[in-house]
Coordinates of C-alpha atoms in Angstrom, one line a residue:
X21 CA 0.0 0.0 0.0
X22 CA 2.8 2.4 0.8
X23 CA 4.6 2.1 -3.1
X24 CA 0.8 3.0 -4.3
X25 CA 0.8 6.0 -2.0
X26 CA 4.4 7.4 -3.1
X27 CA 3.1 6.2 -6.8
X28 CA -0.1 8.2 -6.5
X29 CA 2.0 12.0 -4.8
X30 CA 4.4 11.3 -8.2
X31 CA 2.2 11.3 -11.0
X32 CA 0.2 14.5 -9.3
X33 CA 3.4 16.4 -9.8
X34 CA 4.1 14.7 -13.1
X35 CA 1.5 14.7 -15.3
X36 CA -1.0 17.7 -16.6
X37 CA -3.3 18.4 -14.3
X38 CA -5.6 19.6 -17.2
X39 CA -4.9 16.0 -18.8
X40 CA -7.5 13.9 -16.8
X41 CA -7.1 10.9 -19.2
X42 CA -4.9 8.8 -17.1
X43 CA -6.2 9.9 -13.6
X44 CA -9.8 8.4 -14.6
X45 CA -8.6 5.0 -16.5
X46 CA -6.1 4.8 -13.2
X47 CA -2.5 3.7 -12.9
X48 CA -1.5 1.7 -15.9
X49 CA -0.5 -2.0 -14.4
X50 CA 2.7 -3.8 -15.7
X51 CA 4.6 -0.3 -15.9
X52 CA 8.1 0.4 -14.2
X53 CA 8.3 2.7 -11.5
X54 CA 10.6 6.2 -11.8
X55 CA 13.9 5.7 -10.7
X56 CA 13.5 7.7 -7.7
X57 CA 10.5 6.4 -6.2
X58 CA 12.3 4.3 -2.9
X59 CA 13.2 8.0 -2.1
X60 CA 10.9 10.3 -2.1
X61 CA 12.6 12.8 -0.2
X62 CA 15.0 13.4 -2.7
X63 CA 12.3 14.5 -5.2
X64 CA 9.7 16.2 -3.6
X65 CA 11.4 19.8 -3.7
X66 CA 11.9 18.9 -7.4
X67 CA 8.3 17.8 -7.5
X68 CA 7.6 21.2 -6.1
X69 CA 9.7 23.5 -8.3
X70 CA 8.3 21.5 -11.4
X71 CA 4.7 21.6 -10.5
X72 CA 5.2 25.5 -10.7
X73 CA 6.9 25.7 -13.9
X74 CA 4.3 23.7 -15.4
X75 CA 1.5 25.7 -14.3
X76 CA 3.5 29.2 -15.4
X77 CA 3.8 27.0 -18.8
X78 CA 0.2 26.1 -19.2
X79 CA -0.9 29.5 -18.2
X80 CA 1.3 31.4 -20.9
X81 CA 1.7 29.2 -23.5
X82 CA -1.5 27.3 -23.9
X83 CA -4.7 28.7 -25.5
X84 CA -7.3 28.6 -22.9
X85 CA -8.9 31.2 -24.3
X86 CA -10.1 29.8 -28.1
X87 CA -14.1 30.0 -28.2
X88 CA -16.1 29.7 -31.2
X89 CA -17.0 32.7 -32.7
X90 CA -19.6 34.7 -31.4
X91 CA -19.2 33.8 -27.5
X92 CA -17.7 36.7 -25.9
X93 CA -17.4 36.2 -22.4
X94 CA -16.1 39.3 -20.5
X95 CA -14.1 37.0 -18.0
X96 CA -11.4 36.1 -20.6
X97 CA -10.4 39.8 -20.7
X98 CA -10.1 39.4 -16.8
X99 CA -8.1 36.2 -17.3
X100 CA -5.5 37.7 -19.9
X101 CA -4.9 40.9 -17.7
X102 CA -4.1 38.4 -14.8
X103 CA -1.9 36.6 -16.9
X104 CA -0.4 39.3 -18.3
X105 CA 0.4 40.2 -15.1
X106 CA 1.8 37.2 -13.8
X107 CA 4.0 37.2 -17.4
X108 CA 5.6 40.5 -16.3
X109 CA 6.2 39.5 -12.8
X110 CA 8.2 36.4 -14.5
X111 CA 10.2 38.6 -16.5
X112 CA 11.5 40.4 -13.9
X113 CA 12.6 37.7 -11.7
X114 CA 14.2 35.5 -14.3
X115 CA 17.8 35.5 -15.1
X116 CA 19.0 38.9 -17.8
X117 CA 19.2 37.9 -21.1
X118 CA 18.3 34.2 -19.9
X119 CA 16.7 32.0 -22.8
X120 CA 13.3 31.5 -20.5
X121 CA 13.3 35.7 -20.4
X122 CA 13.0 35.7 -24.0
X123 CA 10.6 33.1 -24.2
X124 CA 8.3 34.8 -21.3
X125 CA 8.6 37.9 -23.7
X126 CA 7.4 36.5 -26.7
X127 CA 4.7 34.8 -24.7
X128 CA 3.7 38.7 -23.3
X129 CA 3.9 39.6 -26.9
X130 CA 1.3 36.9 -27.6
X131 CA -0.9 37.5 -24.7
X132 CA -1.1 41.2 -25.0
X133 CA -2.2 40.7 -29.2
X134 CA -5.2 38.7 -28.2
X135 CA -6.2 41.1 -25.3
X136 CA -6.2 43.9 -28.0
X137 CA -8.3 41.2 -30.4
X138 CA -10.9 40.6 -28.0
X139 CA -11.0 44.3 -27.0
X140 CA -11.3 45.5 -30.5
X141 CA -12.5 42.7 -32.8
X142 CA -12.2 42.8 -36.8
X143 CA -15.3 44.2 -38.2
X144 CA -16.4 44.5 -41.8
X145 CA -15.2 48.1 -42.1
X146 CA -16.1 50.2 -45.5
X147 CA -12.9 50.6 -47.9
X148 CA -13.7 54.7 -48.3
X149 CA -14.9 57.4 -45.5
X150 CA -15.5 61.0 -45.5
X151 CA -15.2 63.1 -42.7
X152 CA -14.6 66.4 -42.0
X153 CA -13.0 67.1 -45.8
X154 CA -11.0 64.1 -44.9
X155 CA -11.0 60.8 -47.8
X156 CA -10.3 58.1 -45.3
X157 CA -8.9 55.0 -47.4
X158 CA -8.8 51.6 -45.6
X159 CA -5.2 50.4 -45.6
X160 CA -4.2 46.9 -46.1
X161 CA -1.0 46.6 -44.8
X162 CA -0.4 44.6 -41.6
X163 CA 3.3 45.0 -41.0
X164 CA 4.0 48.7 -41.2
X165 CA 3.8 50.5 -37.5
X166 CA 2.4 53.6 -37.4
X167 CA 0.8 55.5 -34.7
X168 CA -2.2 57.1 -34.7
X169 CA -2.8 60.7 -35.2
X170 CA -6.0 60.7 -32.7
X171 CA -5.0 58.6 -29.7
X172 CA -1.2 58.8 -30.5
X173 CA -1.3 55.3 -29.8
X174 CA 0.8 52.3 -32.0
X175 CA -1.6 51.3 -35.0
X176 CA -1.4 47.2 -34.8
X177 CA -2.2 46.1 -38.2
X178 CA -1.9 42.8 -38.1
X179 CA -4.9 43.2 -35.7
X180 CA -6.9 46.3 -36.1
X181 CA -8.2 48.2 -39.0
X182 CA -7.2 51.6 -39.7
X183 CA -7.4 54.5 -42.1
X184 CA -5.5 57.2 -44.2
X185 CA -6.4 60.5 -45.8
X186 CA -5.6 60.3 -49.5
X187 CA -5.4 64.1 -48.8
X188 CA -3.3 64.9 -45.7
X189 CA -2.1 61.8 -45.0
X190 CA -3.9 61.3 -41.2
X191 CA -3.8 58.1 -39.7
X192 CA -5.8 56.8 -37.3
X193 CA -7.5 53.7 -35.8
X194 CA -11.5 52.6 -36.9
X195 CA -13.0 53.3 -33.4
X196 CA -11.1 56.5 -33.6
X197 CA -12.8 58.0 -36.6
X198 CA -15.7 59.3 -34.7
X199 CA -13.6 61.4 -32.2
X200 CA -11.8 63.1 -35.0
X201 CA -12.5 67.1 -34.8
X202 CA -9.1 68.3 -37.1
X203 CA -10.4 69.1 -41.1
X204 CA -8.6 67.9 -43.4
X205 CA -5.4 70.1 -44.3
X206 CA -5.4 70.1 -48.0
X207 CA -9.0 72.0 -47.6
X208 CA -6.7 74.8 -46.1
X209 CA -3.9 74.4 -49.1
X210 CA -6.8 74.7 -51.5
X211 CA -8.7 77.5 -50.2
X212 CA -5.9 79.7 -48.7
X213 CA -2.1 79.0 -50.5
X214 CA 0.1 81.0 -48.8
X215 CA 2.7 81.4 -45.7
X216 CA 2.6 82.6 -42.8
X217 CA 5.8 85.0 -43.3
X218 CA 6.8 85.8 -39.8
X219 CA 9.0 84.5 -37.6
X220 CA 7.5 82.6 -34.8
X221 CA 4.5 85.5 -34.1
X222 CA 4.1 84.2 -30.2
X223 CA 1.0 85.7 -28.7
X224 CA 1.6 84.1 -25.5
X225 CA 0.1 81.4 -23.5
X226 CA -2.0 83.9 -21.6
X227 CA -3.7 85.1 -24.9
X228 CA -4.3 81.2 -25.0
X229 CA -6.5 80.8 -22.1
X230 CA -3.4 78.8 -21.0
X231 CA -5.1 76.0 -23.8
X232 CA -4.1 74.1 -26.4
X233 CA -4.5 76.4 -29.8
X234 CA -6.0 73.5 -31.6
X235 CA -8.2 70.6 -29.4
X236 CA -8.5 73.9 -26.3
X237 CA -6.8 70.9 -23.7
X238 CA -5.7 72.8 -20.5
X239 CA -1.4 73.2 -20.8
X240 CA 1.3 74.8 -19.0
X241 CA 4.8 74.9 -19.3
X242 CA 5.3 73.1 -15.8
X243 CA 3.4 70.3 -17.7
X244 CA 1.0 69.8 -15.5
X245 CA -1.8 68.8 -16.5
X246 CA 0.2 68.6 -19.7
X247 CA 2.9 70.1 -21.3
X248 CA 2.3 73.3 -23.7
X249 CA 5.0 72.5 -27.2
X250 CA 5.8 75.6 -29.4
X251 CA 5.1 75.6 -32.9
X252 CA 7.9 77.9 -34.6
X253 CA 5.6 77.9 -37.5
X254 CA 2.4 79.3 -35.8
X255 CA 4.0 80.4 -32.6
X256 CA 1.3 78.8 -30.8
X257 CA 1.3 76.6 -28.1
X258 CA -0.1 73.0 -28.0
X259 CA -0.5 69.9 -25.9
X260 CA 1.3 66.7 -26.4
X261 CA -1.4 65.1 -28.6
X262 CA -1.4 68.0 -31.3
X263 CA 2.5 68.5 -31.1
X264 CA 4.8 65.4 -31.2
X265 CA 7.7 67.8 -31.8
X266 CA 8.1 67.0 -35.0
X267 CA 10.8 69.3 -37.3
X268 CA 10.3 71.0 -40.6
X269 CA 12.1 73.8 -42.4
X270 CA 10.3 77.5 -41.5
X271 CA 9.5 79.8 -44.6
X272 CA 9.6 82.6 -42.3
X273 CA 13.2 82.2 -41.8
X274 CA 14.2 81.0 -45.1
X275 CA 13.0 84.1 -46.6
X276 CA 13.9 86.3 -44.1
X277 CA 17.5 85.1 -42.7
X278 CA 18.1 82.7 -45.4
X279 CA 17.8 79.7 -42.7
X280 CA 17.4 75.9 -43.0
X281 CA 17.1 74.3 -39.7
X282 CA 14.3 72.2 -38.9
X283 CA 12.6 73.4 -36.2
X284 CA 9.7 72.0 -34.1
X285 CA 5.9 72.3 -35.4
X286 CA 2.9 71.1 -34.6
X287 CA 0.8 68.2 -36.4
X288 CA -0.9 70.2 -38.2
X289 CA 1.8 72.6 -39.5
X290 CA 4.1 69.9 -40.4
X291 CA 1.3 68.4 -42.4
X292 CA 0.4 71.9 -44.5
X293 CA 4.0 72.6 -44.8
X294 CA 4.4 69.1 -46.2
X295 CA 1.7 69.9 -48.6
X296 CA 3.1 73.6 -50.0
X297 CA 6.4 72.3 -50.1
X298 CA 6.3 72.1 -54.0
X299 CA 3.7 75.2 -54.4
X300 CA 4.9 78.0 -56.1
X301 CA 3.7 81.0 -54.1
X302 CA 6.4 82.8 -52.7
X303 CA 7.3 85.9 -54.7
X304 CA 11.2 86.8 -53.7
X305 CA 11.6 89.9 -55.6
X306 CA 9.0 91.3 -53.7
X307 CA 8.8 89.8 -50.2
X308 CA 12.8 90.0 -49.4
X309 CA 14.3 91.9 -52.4
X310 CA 17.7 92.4 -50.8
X311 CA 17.8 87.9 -50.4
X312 CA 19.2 88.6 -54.1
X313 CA 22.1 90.9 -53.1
X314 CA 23.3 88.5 -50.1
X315 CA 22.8 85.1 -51.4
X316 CA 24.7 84.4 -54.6
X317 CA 23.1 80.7 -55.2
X318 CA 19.9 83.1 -56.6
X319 CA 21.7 85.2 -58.7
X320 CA 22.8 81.6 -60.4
X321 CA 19.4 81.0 -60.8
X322 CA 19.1 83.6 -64.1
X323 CA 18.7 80.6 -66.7
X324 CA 15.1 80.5 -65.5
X325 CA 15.3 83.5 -67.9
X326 CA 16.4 81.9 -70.7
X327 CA 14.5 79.2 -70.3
X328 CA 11.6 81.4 -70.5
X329 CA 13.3 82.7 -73.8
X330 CA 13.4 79.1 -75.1
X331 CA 9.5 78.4 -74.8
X332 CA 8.3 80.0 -77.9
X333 CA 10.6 78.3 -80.1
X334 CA 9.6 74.7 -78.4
X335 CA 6.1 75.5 -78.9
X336 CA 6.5 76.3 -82.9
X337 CA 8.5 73.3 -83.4
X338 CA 7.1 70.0 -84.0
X339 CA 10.1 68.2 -83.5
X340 CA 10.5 69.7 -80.0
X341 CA 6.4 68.6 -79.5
X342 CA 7.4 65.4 -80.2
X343 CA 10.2 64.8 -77.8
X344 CA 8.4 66.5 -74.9
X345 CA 11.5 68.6 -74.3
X346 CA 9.2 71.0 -72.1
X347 CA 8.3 67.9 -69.7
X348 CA 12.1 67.5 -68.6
X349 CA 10.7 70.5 -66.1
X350 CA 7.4 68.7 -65.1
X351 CA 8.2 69.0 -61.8
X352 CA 8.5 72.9 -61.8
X353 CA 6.3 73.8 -64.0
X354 CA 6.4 76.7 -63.4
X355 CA 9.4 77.9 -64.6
X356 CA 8.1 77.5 -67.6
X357 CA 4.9 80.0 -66.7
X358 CA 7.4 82.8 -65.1
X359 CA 10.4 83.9 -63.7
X360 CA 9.8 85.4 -60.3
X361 CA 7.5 82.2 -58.4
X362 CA 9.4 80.2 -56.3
X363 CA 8.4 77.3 -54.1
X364 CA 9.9 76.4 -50.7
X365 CA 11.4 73.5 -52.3
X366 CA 13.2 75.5 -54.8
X367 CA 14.9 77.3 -51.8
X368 CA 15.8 74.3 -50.1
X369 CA 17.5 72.8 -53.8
X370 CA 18.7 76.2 -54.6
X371 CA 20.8 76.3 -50.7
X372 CA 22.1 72.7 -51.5
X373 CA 23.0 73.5 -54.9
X374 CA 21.2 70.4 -56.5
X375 CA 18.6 72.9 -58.5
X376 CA 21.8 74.7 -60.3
X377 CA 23.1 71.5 -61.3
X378 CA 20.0 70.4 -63.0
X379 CA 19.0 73.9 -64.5
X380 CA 22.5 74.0 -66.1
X381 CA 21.7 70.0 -67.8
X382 CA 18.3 71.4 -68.8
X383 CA 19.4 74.9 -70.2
X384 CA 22.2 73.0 -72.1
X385 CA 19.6 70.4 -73.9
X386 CA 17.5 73.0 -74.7
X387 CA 20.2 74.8 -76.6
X388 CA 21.5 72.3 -78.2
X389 CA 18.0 72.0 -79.8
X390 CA 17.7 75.0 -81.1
X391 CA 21.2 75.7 -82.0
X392 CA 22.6 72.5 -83.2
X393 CA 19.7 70.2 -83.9
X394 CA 16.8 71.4 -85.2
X395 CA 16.4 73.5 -88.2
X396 CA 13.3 75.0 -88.1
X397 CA 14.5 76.5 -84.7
X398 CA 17.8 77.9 -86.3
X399 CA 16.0 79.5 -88.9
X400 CA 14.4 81.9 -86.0
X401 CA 17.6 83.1 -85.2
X402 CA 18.8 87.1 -85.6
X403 CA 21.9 88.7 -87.1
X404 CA 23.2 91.8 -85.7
X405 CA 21.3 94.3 -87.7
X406 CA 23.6 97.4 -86.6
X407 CA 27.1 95.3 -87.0
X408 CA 25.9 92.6 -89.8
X409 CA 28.5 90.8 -88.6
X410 CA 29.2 87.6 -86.6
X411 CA 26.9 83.9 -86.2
X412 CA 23.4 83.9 -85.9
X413 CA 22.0 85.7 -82.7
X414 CA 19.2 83.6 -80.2
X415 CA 17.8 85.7 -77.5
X416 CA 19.0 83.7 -75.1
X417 CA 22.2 84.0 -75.5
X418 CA 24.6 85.6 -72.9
X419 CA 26.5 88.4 -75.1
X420 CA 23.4 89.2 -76.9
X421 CA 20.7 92.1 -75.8
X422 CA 17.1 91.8 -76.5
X423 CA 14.6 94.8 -77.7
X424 CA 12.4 95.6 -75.2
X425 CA 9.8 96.7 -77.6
X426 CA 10.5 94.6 -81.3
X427 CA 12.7 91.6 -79.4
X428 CA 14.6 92.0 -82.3
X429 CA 18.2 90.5 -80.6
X430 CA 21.8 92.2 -81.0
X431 CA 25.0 91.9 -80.0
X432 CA 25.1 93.6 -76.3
X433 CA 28.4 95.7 -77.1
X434 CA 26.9 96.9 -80.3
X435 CA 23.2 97.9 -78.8
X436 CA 24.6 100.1 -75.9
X437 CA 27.0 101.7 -78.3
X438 CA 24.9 102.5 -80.7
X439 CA 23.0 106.2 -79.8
X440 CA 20.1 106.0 -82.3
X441 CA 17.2 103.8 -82.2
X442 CA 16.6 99.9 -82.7
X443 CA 16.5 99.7 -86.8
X444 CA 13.8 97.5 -86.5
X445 CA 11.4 99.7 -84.4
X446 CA 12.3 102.3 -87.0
X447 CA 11.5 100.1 -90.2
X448 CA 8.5 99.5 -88.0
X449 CA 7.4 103.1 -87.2
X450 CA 8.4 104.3 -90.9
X451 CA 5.7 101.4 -92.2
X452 CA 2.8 102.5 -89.9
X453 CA 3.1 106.5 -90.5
X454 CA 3.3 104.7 -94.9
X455 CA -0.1 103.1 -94.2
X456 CA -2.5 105.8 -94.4
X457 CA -0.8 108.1 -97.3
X458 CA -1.3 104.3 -99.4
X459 CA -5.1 104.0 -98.5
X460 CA -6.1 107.6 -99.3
X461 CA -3.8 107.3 -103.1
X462 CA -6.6 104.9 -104.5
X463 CA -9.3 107.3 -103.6

């Protein structure tokens, strides 16, 4: 009776206690005892210290949670907190670095994934939304992280559904698309296209209602109850939520004291900066006309000119049509429209000097068009009409000087030499005052 006793305390710290196969059917007969069972004080601690590792295994590592679908019970939330608790606990005690640390971590990993399932189960979600101006697209990927723009939390997607404006690029969770109260930013860009063109214009926190400028949260700059961020941009201040310190280069001070340090902004300035990068609206000559005497990269800049000279030639010439010579600047357009637009981007290529570089490629293939390769567009050339000397003459050339009133072209040494007037505004003038005296002959 006694080796059935010390038989019976074994298998209870053996076997599963979840596995009641073998405890019903009984002790299988004909079997050969453990090695240790004549001494059962040398394994009872070990009994002990297994008994426990089993249960932290079965409570981390098996799925006691699977139901079938549709039998939510609240107590499994309860149960996964518990053992995510218990998971944490174990990380702590065991061993740095220790190959049952990194197992308990995964396992936390694990645990944590289906606590977020249950609390926010996949529903059949709409691929499109509007709200607010905002063109919410459901996005598909599950392996990018991203953190959402509402509740600045991380966007699981293996696990939760979640949304981007095709316009402004916000991000945010499903079950966060009702709380939303920002419009969309490119409403802004459409409607109103311009900078704000000085530098940081702080009206104070006072001014503020000690409030966040955009979602009114109550801030201080103790950060309590939360921490009012600057925005160099609006020179506003804003809580944590609506400012994650992001950086972006500040018109203001590009314009102004030719300056390209990122500096930190708000959500929604970095968002409408981001989306007038590449807008043409800032007008140099007349904002900041003294930027040109300072900073040489602009005075560089002067093929814009030229290529402005070049446009009528490309637009006469089907050859030119053909090859879509025009497109090579499809990403400024307009250069093409003027000479005086600029964009922030431009500034930012012009500092870096990547925008000479490729204005210097694109005036060269232009002119070897017209000069070299085509001859429709040689034919459209000039001679020097007060000289009659030397090649033929394009506008855009750099010793050349253009009419203001005819755009008949000449060489430059030869235009400010010569005292009298243009020939060709002259041939011109003699023409109209011919005109009438022919009409009234007839009569």
């Amino acid at each position: 009776m006694e080796y059935d006793e010390k038989l019976a305390l074994f298998r209870q710290g053996r076997l599963n206690p979840f596995d009641r196969g073998e405890e019903e059917n009984g002790p299988q007969e004909g079997k050969t005892p453990p090695l240790h069972e004549g001494r059962p004080e040398l394994f009872s601690s070990e009994t002990r210290t297994q008994n426990s590792d089993r249960t932290m295994d079965l409570g981390l590592a098996e799925d006691h949670f699977s139901r079938p679908v549709g039998s939510f019970v609240a107590s499994d939330i309860e149960q996964l907190k518990l053992a995510i608790e218990e998971c944490k606990r174990l990380i702590l005690e065991l061993p740095e670095h220790s190959e049952r640390q990194k197992d308990t971590v995964v396992k936390l990993i694990h645990l944590r994934l289906k606590l977020q399932e249950l609390k926010d189960p996949e529903e059949d979600e709409p691929n499109l939304r509007v709200l607010l101006e905002h063109r919410f697209s459901k996005e598909k990927s599950k392996s990018v992280k991203q953190t959402c723009d509402k509740c600045s939390t991380i966007i699981w997607g293996l696990i939760q559904t979640w949304y981007t404006c095709t316009g402004c690029y916000y991000r945010c969770h499903s079950k966060c698309m009702n709380l939303i109260t920002k419009p969309c930013v490119r409403s802004k860009v459409s409607h109103q296209s311009e900078y704000e063109l000085s530098i940081c214009p702080e009206i104070g926190l006072d001014r503020q209602d000690y409030r966040c400028a955009e979602c009114r949260t109550p801030v201080s700059l103790r950060g309590v109850p939360s921490e009012a961020r600057q925005c160099d941009y609006t020179g506003q201040y804003y809580c944590s939520t609506c400012h994650w310190n992001d950086t972006a280069i500040i018109p203001a001070r590009v314009i102004h004291n030719w300056e390209f340090e990122p500096r930190k902004v708000c959500r929604s300035s970095m968002r409408y900066l981001a989306l007038m990068l590449s807008r043409p609206v800032l007008r140099l000559k007349e904002i900041n006309p003294l930027l040109f005497n300072f900073v040489e990269e602009l005075v560089e800049i002067r093929l814009r000119q030229d290529i402005l000279l070049m446009k009528p030639y490309f637009i006469t010439c089907k050859e030119a049509m053909e090859a879509r010579l025009l497109l090579q600047l499809h990403d400024r357009q307009h250069f093409v429209e003027n000479d005086d637009m600029y964009s922030l981007q431009d500034l930012i290529d012009i500092s870096s000097g990547r925008l000479s570089c490729s204005l210097t490629e694109i005036h060269t293939t232009f002119a070897k068009h017209i000069k070299l390769d085509c001859e429709r567009c040689q034919a459209k050339g000039f001679v020097c009409e007060l000289c009659k000397e030397g090649d033929i003459l394009f506008p855009f050339d750099s010793h050349t000087s253009v009419c203001h009133d005819c755009s008949a072209v000449f060489h430059r040494d030869c235009y400010y030499d010569n005292s009298t007037t243009c020939p060709r505004c002259a041939r011109m003038t003699e023409r109209k005052q011919d005109e009438p005296s022919d009409v009234k002959d007839p009569a």
